[in-house]
PDB file of C-alpha atoms in Angstrom:
ATOM      1  CA  GLY L  22      96.517  88.351  83.194  1.00 92.00           C
ATOM      2  CA  GLN L  23      92.979  88.634  84.566  1.00 94.00           C
ATOM      3  CA  GLY L  24      91.268  85.406  83.589  1.00 91.00           C
ATOM      4  CA  VAL L  25      93.264  83.016  85.795  1.00 91.00           C
ATOM      5  CA  ASP L  26      92.674  84.245  89.345  1.00 95.00           C
ATOM      6  CA  GLU L  27      95.133  82.029  91.204  1.00 95.00           C
ATOM      7  CA  PRO L  28      96.260  82.587  94.806  1.00 97.00           C
ATOM      8  CA  LEU L  29      99.852  83.330  95.753  1.00 98.00           C
ATOM      9  CA  SER L  30     102.257  80.421  95.822  1.00 97.00           C
ATOM     10  CA  ALA L  31     104.288  79.614  98.932  1.00 98.00           C
ATOM     11  CA  THR L  32     107.087  81.746  97.475  1.00 98.00           C
ATOM     12  CA  GLY L  33     104.614  84.548  96.826  1.00 98.00           C
ATOM     13  CA  PHE L  34     103.472  84.540 100.452  1.00 98.00           C
ATOM     14  CA  ARG L  35     107.092  84.709 101.626  1.00 98.00           C
ATOM     15  CA  GLN L  36     107.723  87.648  99.300  1.00 98.00           C
ATOM     16  CA  ALA L  37     104.578  89.428 100.517  1.00 98.00           C
ATOM     17  CA  ASP L  38     105.622  88.941 104.144  1.00 98.00           C
ATOM     18  CA  ALA L  39     109.088  90.297 103.300  1.00 98.00           C
ATOM     19  CA  ALA L  40     107.530  93.370 101.699  1.00 97.00           C
ATOM     20  CA  GLY L  41     105.368  93.835 104.790  1.00 97.00           C
ATOM     21  CA  SER L  42     108.393  93.742 107.073  1.00 96.00           C
ATOM     22  CA  PHE L  43     110.190  96.155 104.732  1.00 95.00           C
ATOM     23  CA  LEU L  44     107.312  98.659 104.939  1.00 95.00           C
ATOM     24  CA  SER L  45     106.363  98.015 108.566  1.00 95.00           C
ATOM     25  CA  ASN L  46     107.339 101.507 109.783  1.00 92.00           C
ATOM     26  CA  VAL L  47     105.400 103.392 107.109  1.00 91.00           C
ATOM     27  CA  LYS L  48     102.044 104.782 108.169  1.00 90.00           C
ATOM     28  CA  PHE L  49      99.638 104.636 105.230  1.00 93.00           C
ATOM     29  CA  THR L  50      96.480 106.723 105.095  1.00 92.00           C
ATOM     30  CA  HIS L  51      94.868 104.624 102.353  1.00 95.00           C
ATOM     31  CA  VAL L  52      95.415 101.191 100.807  1.00 97.00           C
ATOM     32  CA  PHE L  53      94.154 100.213  97.365  1.00 98.00           C
ATOM     33  CA  SER L  54      94.580  96.841  95.715  1.00 98.00           C
ATOM     34  CA  SER L  55      93.679  95.102  92.508  1.00 98.00           C
ATOM     35  CA  ASP L  56      90.652  92.875  93.063  1.00 98.00           C
ATOM     36  CA  LEU L  57      92.549  89.819  91.817  1.00 98.00           C
ATOM     37  CA  LEU L  58      93.296  87.300  94.564  1.00 98.00           C
ATOM     38  CA  ARG L  59      97.097  87.402  94.399  1.00 98.00           C
ATOM     39  CA  ALA L  60      97.081  91.183  94.871  1.00 98.00           C
ATOM     40  CA  LYS L  61      94.497  90.997  97.664  1.00 98.00           C
ATOM     41  CA  GLN L  62      96.658  88.499  99.536  1.00 98.00           C
ATOM     42  CA  THR L  63      99.761  90.637  99.034  1.00 98.00           C
ATOM     43  CA  ALA L  64      98.038  93.759 100.365  1.00 98.00           C
ATOM     44  CA  ALA L  65      96.730  91.855 103.397  1.00 98.00           C
ATOM     45  CA  ALA L  66     100.200  90.470 104.143  1.00 98.00           C
ATOM     46  CA  ILE L  67     101.771  93.934 103.939  1.00 97.00           C
ATOM     47  CA  LEU L  68      99.221  95.454 106.318  1.00 97.00           C
ATOM     48  CA  GLY L  69      99.516  92.452 108.640  1.00 97.00           C
ATOM     49  CA  LYS L  70     103.161  93.378 109.297  1.00 96.00           C
ATOM     50  CA  ASN L  71     102.543  97.108 109.679  1.00 96.00           C
ATOM     51  CA  LYS L  72     103.080  98.739 113.094  1.00 94.00           C
ATOM     52  CA  PHE L  73     100.599 101.550 112.570  1.00 91.00           C
ATOM     53  CA  CYS L  74      97.733 100.524 110.308  1.00 91.00           C
ATOM     54  CA  LYS L  75      96.969  96.806 110.608  1.00 88.00           C
ATOM     55  CA  ASP L  76      93.252  97.619 110.750  1.00 90.00           C
ATOM     56  CA  LEU L  77      93.199 100.003 107.791  1.00 95.00           C
ATOM     57  CA  GLN L  78      90.538  99.012 105.273  1.00 97.00           C
ATOM     58  CA  ILE L  79      91.832  97.737 101.939  1.00 98.00           C
ATOM     59  CA  LYS L  80      89.785  99.042  99.028  1.00 98.00           C
ATOM     60  CA  TYR L  81      89.693  96.846  95.927  1.00 98.00           C
ATOM     61  CA  ASP L  82      89.550  98.387  92.481  1.00 98.00           C
ATOM     62  CA  ALA L  83      89.246  96.629  89.115  1.00 98.00           C
ATOM     63  CA  ARG L  84      91.191  99.480  87.485  1.00 98.00           C
ATOM     64  CA  LEU L  85      94.317  98.044  89.146  1.00 98.00           C
ATOM     65  CA  ARG L  86      94.008  94.613  87.523  1.00 98.00           C
ATOM     66  CA  GLU L  87      96.818  93.153  85.461  1.00 97.00           C
ATOM     67  CA  ARG L  88      96.718  93.657  81.709  1.00 97.00           C
ATOM     68  CA  LYS L  89      94.213  91.368  80.029  1.00 97.00           C
ATOM     69  CA  TYR L  90      95.938  88.916  77.679  1.00 97.00           C
ATOM     70  CA  GLY L  91      92.903  87.272  76.061  1.00 97.00           C
ATOM     71  CA  VAL L  92      93.605  83.905  74.429  1.00 97.00           C
ATOM     72  CA  ALA L  93      97.141  83.850  75.890  1.00 97.00           C
ATOM     73  CA  GLU L  94      95.987  83.789  79.511  1.00 96.00           C
ATOM     74  CA  GLY L  95      96.817  80.633  81.410  1.00 92.00           C
ATOM     75  CA  ARG L  96      99.481  79.682  78.852  1.00 94.00           C
ATOM     76  CA  PRO L  97     103.285  79.910  79.071  1.00 94.00           C
ATOM     77  CA  LEU L  98     105.011  83.187  78.238  1.00 93.00           C
ATOM     78  CA  THR L  99     106.731  81.397  75.360  1.00 96.00           C
ATOM     79  CA  ASP L 100     103.312  80.954  73.724  1.00 97.00           C
ATOM     80  CA  LEU L 101     102.650  84.685  73.911  1.00 96.00           C
ATOM     81  CA  LYS L 102     106.031  85.427  72.350  1.00 96.00           C
ATOM     82  CA  ALA L 103     105.323  82.890  69.611  1.00 97.00           C
ATOM     83  CA  MET L 104     101.960  84.542  68.882  1.00 97.00           C
ATOM     84  CA  ALA L 105     103.663  87.921  68.643  1.00 97.00           C
ATOM     85  CA  LYS L 106     106.356  86.566  66.293  1.00 97.00           C
ATOM     86  CA  ALA L 107     103.717  84.967  64.055  1.00 97.00           C
ATOM     87  CA  ALA L 108     101.980  88.343  63.834  1.00 97.00           C
ATOM     88  CA  GLY L 109     105.257  90.074  62.953  1.00 97.00           C
ATOM     89  CA  GLN L 110     105.297  91.935  66.264  1.00 97.00           C
ATOM     90  CA  GLN L 111     107.122  91.866  69.584  1.00 94.00           C
ATOM     91  CA  CYS L 112     106.103  91.819  73.234  1.00 93.00           C
ATOM     92  CA  PRO L 113     104.911  93.838  75.061  1.00 93.00           C
ATOM     93  CA  SER L 114     103.331  95.881  72.246  1.00 95.00           C
ATOM     94  CA  PHE L 115     101.637  92.782  70.771  1.00 97.00           C
ATOM     95  CA  THR L 116      97.974  92.383  71.754  1.00 97.00           C
ATOM     96  CA  PRO L 117      96.575  88.812  71.656  1.00 97.00           C
ATOM     97  CA  SER L 118      93.011  88.246  70.520  1.00 97.00           C
ATOM     98  CA  GLY L 119      90.685  89.341  73.306  1.00 97.00           C
ATOM     99  CA  GLY L 120      93.460  91.175  75.147  1.00 97.00           C
ATOM    100  CA  GLU L 121      94.004  94.802  76.095  1.00 97.00           C
ATOM    101  CA  THR L 122      96.178  97.144  74.091  1.00 97.00           C
ATOM    102  CA  LEU L 123      98.872  99.120  75.909  1.00 97.00           C
ATOM    103  CA  ASP L 124      96.822 102.262  75.331  1.00 97.00           C
ATOM    104  CA  GLU L 125      93.819 100.681  77.044  1.00 97.00           C
ATOM    105  CA  VAL L 126      95.946  99.682  80.047  1.00 97.00           C
ATOM    106  CA  ARG L 127      97.395 103.193  80.253  1.00 97.00           C
ATOM    107  CA  GLU L 128      93.911 104.679  80.158  1.00 97.00           C
ATOM    108  CA  ARG L 129      92.963 102.576  83.205  1.00 97.00           C
ATOM    109  CA  ALA L 130      96.093 103.793  84.972  1.00 97.00           C
ATOM    110  CA  ARG L 131      95.363 107.419  84.078  1.00 97.00           C
ATOM    111  CA  ASP L 132      91.789 107.120  85.331  1.00 97.00           C
ATOM    112  CA  PHE L 133      92.875 105.598  88.641  1.00 98.00           C
ATOM    113  CA  PHE L 134      95.650 108.136  89.194  1.00 97.00           C
ATOM    114  CA  GLU L 135      93.269 111.035  88.630  1.00 96.00           C
ATOM    115  CA  PHE L 136      90.945 109.419  91.157  1.00 96.00           C
ATOM    116  CA  LEU L 137      93.810 109.315  93.696  1.00 95.00           C
ATOM    117  CA  CYS L 138      94.627 112.970  93.094  1.00 93.00           C
ATOM    118  CA  GLN L 139      90.994 113.939  93.647  1.00 93.00           C
ATOM    119  CA  LEU L 140      90.951 111.875  96.825  1.00 92.00           C
ATOM    120  CA  ALA L 141      94.048 113.669  98.154  1.00 89.00           C
ATOM    121  CA  VAL L 142      92.630 117.109  97.407  1.00 87.00           C
ATOM    122  CA  GLU L 143      89.330 116.268  99.106  1.00 88.00           C
ATOM    123  CA  LEU L 144      91.225 114.974 102.132  1.00 83.00           C
ATOM    124  CA  GLU L 145      93.208 118.215 102.325  1.00 77.00           C
ATOM    125  CA  GLN L 146      90.087 120.346 102.063  1.00 77.00           C
ATOM    126  CA  LYS L 147      88.273 118.280 104.683  1.00 78.00           C
ATOM    127  CA  GLU L 148      91.127 118.563 107.183  1.00 70.00           C
ATOM    128  CA  GLN L 149      91.392 122.301 106.668  1.00 70.00           C
ATOM    129  CA  ASP L 150      87.654 122.694 107.207  1.00 70.00           C
ATOM    130  CA  VAL L 151      87.722 120.653 110.420  1.00 68.00           C
ATOM    131  CA  CYS L 152      91.012 121.663 111.991  1.00 59.00           C
ATOM    132  CA  GLY L 153      92.102 124.827 110.232  1.00 55.00           C
ATOM    133  CA  ALA L 154      95.185 125.134 108.080  1.00 47.00           C
ATOM    134  CA  ALA L 155      97.433 126.121 110.992  1.00 46.00           C
ATOM    135  CA  SER L 156      97.136 122.712 112.631  1.00 46.00           C
ATOM    136  CA  ARG L 157      98.650 121.079 109.560  1.00 44.00           C
ATOM    137  CA  SER L 158     102.126 122.179 110.536  1.00 43.00           C
ATOM    138  CA  SER L 159     102.131 119.734 113.433  1.00 42.00           C
ATOM    139  CA  GLY L 160     101.569 116.800 111.091  1.00 47.00           C
ATOM    140  CA  VAL L 161     102.086 113.166 112.027  1.00 47.00           C
ATOM    141  CA  PRO L 162     105.054 112.013 114.119  1.00 47.00           C
ATOM    142  CA  GLU L 163     107.973 111.707 111.742  1.00 46.00           C
ATOM    143  CA  GLU L 164     108.824 108.119 112.658  1.00 46.00           C
ATOM    144  CA  GLN L 165     105.486 106.971 111.281  1.00 49.00           C
ATOM    145  CA  PHE L 166     106.494 108.033 107.770  1.00 60.00           C
ATOM    146  CA  VAL L 167     110.064 106.686 107.709  1.00 70.00           C
ATOM    147  CA  PHE L 168     110.702 104.864 104.438  1.00 79.00           C
ATOM    148  CA  PRO L 169     113.188 101.985 104.413  1.00 81.00           C
ATOM    149  CA  TRP L 170     115.592 103.491 101.906  1.00 72.00           C
ATOM    150  CA  THR L 171     118.235 106.070 102.652  1.00 53.00           C
ATOM    151  CA  ASN L 172     117.926 108.629  99.860  1.00 50.00           C
ATOM    152  CA  HIS L 173     115.329 111.168 100.953  1.00 44.00           C
ATOM    153  CA  CYS L 174     116.810 114.097  99.034  1.00 44.00           C
ATOM    154  CA  ASN L 175     114.186 113.872  96.302  1.00 48.00           C
ATOM    155  CA  GLU L 176     111.396 114.356  98.819  1.00 47.00           C
ATOM    156  CA  ALA L 177     113.177 117.336 100.339  1.00 45.00           C
ATOM    157  CA  GLU L 178     113.697 118.913  96.925  1.00 46.00           C
ATOM    158  CA  LEU L 179     110.060 118.432  96.040  1.00 42.00           C
ATOM    159  CA  SER L 180     108.902 120.041  99.278  1.00 48.00           C
ATOM    160  CA  SER L 181     111.271 122.992  99.004  1.00 43.00           C
ATOM    161  CA  GLY L 182     109.936 126.261  97.692  1.00 38.00           C
ATOM    162  CA  THR L 183     106.470 125.820  99.157  1.00 37.00           C
ATOM    163  CA  SER L 184     104.966 128.549 101.282  1.00 36.00           C
ATOM    164  CA  GLY L 185     104.364 126.348 104.308  1.00 37.00           C
ATOM    165  CA  ALA L 186     103.261 122.940 105.472  1.00 39.00           C
ATOM    166  CA  SER L 187      99.644 123.671 104.567  1.00 41.00           C
ATOM    167  CA  ASN L 188     100.563 123.319 100.867  1.00 44.00           C
ATOM    168  CA  VAL L 189     101.816 119.743 101.297  1.00 48.00           C
ATOM    169  CA  LEU L 190      99.165 117.059 100.952  1.00 49.00           C
ATOM    170  CA  ASP L 191      99.506 114.344 103.571  1.00 73.00           C
ATOM    171  CA  ALA L 192      97.833 111.391 101.879  1.00 89.00           C
ATOM    172  CA  ASN L 193     100.268 108.460 101.989  1.00 92.00           C
ATOM    173  CA  ILE L 194      98.801 105.817  99.725  1.00 95.00           C
ATOM    174  CA  LEU L 195      99.804 102.186  99.244  1.00 97.00           C
ATOM    175  CA  VAL L 196      98.792 100.725  95.877  1.00 98.00           C
ATOM    176  CA  VAL L 197      99.141  96.979  95.241  1.00 98.00           C
ATOM    177  CA  SER L 198      98.916  95.975  91.595  1.00 98.00           C
ATOM    178  CA  HIS L 199     100.701  93.906  88.919  1.00 97.00           C
ATOM    179  CA  GLY L 200     103.890  94.040  86.876  1.00 95.00           C
ATOM    180  CA  ALA L 201     102.717  94.815  83.339  1.00 94.00           C
ATOM    181  CA  TYR L 202     100.087  97.239  84.624  1.00 97.00           C
ATOM    182  CA  MET L 203     102.583  99.111  86.777  1.00 97.00           C
ATOM    183  CA  ARG L 204     105.061  99.378  83.912  1.00 96.00           C
ATOM    184  CA  ASN L 205     102.380 101.088  81.848  1.00 96.00           C
ATOM    185  CA  TRP L 206     101.428 103.365  84.747  1.00 96.00           C
ATOM    186  CA  ILE L 207     105.056 104.432  85.189  1.00 96.00           C
ATOM    187  CA  GLY L 208     105.258 105.019  81.442  1.00 95.00           C
ATOM    188  CA  TYR L 209     102.256 107.326  81.758  1.00 96.00           C
ATOM    189  CA  PHE L 210     103.959 109.215  84.591  1.00 97.00           C
ATOM    190  CA  VAL L 211     107.127 109.708  82.551  1.00 96.00           C
ATOM    191  CA  SER L 212     105.799 110.380  79.045  1.00 95.00           C
ATOM    192  CA  ASP L 213     102.575 112.236  79.845  1.00 95.00           C
ATOM    193  CA  LEU L 214     103.240 113.897  83.213  1.00 95.00           C
ATOM    194  CA  ASN L 215     107.016 114.492  82.999  1.00 96.00           C
ATOM    195  CA  CYS L 216     107.817 112.578  86.164  1.00 96.00           C
ATOM    196  CA  THR L 217     111.292 113.366  87.530  1.00 95.00           C
ATOM    197  CA  LEU L 218     113.410 110.207  87.772  1.00 95.00           C
ATOM    198  CA  PRO L 219     116.425 109.295  89.922  1.00 92.00           C
ATOM    199  CA  THR L 220     119.613 110.338  88.140  1.00 91.00           C
ATOM    200  CA  ASN L 221     121.077 106.824  88.277  1.00 90.00           C
ATOM    201  CA  LEU L 222     118.077 105.143  86.646  1.00 91.00           C
ATOM    202  CA  THR L 223     118.825 103.490  83.283  1.00 90.00           C
ATOM    203  CA  LYS L 224     116.443 103.136  80.339  1.00 88.00           C
ATOM    204  CA  SER L 225     116.423  99.358  80.730  1.00 89.00           C
ATOM    205  CA  GLN L 226     115.432  99.691  84.396  1.00 91.00           C
ATOM    206  CA  LEU L 227     112.656 102.088  83.452  1.00 92.00           C
ATOM    207  CA  SER L 228     111.195  99.694  80.888  1.00 91.00           C
ATOM    208  CA  SER L 229     111.585  96.498  82.926  1.00 93.00           C
ATOM    209  CA  VAL L 230     108.796  94.784  84.834  1.00 93.00           C
ATOM    210  CA  SER L 231     109.078  95.056  88.593  1.00 95.00           C
ATOM    211  CA  PRO L 232     110.045  91.889  90.470  1.00 95.00           C
ATOM    212  CA  ASN L 233     107.262  90.394  92.583  1.00 96.00           C
ATOM    213  CA  THR L 234     106.615  92.768  95.532  1.00 97.00           C
ATOM    214  CA  GLY L 235     109.031  95.319  94.099  1.00 96.00           C
ATOM    215  CA  VAL L 236     108.423  98.733  95.686  1.00 96.00           C
ATOM    216  CA  SER L 237     108.290 102.031  93.818  1.00 96.00           C
ATOM    217  CA  HIS L 238     107.887 105.329  95.650  1.00 94.00           C
ATOM    218  CA  PHE L 239     106.484 108.476  94.034  1.00 95.00           C
ATOM    219  CA  VAL L 240     105.916 111.868  95.631  1.00 93.00           C
ATOM    220  CA  VAL L 241     103.026 113.747  94.020  1.00 93.00           C
ATOM    221  CA  LYS L 242     102.562 117.466  94.604  1.00 91.00           C
ATOM    222  CA  LEU L 243      99.348 119.230  93.640  1.00 88.00           C
ATOM    223  CA  GLU L 244     100.056 122.937  93.923  1.00 83.00           C
ATOM    224  CA  ASN L 245      96.976 124.655  95.383  1.00 80.00           C
ATOM    225  CA  GLY L 246      94.915 121.575  94.635  1.00 77.00           C
ATOM    226  CA  ASP L 247      95.495 121.820  90.871  1.00 82.00           C
ATOM    227  CA  LEU L 248      94.503 118.401  89.520  1.00 86.00           C
ATOM    228  CA  LEU L 249      95.592 119.258  85.973  1.00 84.00           C
ATOM    229  CA  LYS L 250      99.271 119.823  86.748  1.00 88.00           C
ATOM    230  CA  PRO L 251     100.565 117.226  89.197  1.00 93.00           C
ATOM    231  CA  GLU L 252     104.294 117.441  89.909  1.00 94.00           C
ATOM    232  CA  ILE L 253     105.638 113.896  90.270  1.00 96.00           C
ATOM    233  CA  MET L 254     109.004 112.748  91.517  1.00 95.00           C
ATOM    234  CA  CYS L 255     110.191 109.129  91.576  1.00 95.00           C
ATOM    235  CA  VAL L 256     112.192 108.457  94.751  1.00 92.00           C
ATOM    236  CA  CYS L 257     112.905 104.818  93.903  1.00 93.00           C
ATOM    237  CA  LEU L 258     111.764 102.329  91.271  1.00 95.00           C
ATOM    238  CA  ASN L 259     111.244  98.576  91.669  1.00 95.00           C
ATOM    239  CA  GLN L 260     113.123  98.452  94.991  1.00 92.00           C
ATOM    240  CA  ASP L 261     113.741  94.794  95.823  1.00 94.00           C
ATOM    241  CA  SER L 262     116.337  94.805  98.607  1.00 92.00           C
ATOM    242  CA  HIS L 263     113.841  93.006 100.877  1.00 94.00           C
ATOM    243  CA  LEU L 264     113.755  89.927  98.636  1.00 93.00           C
TER     244      LEU L 264
END
C-alpha cells in the first residue's frame, strides 16, 4: 500500500539490478516513478545500469502510487483476505476501511496515461517545429531501442499502414510503479481502450499481479495526435525472464 514506505530489501535490490541489466540497451526519453521509496530505488537501479541514459532525470508522480489499503496496510495479506471474507467479499474487489476502490485506482491510472499521451504529442509538435517533419525519418540509431525480447512483430504491425515516419511518435517512456496499481492500469487499457493483446496470453495471466520488476511493454499510437483514440498494443506482459 501507501502508508508503509519501506525501502527495498536485499532481494529487491538484486531484482532491480537484474531489471536494469535486462533493459540496459533501451534508450528511454522519459522516466516516471511512483514517489514511494521502493519504486524510487527501483527506477534509480534501472537507470544506473543503462548504457544510454544514466543521467536522465526521474520524475516522481503520486498518481503512480500503489493502491491504498487503509486499515489493512502494514498487516499480512492473510488479514486482508480475512477482512474481505468477513464482509462477504473477495480480494481484490474488497475495499478495506480507508482504502481505495478499484474504480478510484483506475481513475488515477487513466489520468496519468492521458498525461503521458499529451506529453508525447507535445514532444512530437516541438520536434517538428524545431527540426521539420522530414528530419524525423532519420530517427535514433536502431540499437538504442533494442528491446530484450525476440517478438517484435506486434510493433511492426502497429507501425504498418502509416503514411511515413513522421506519424510515429518517438517518446519511449519507462514507468516504474506497483503490482496492484499496474493490474488496474492494464485492465483500463483492455476494457476501456481495447488494447490488443498477445495471442498466447491467458485470462489468468491478464488478471495476475506482475512479479517484482516484471516488465510489460505497450506500443501506443496516436494517429495525427488524436488524444481521444489511442491505439494500444501489448507486446509483452509481466516479462520476468531476467529474474
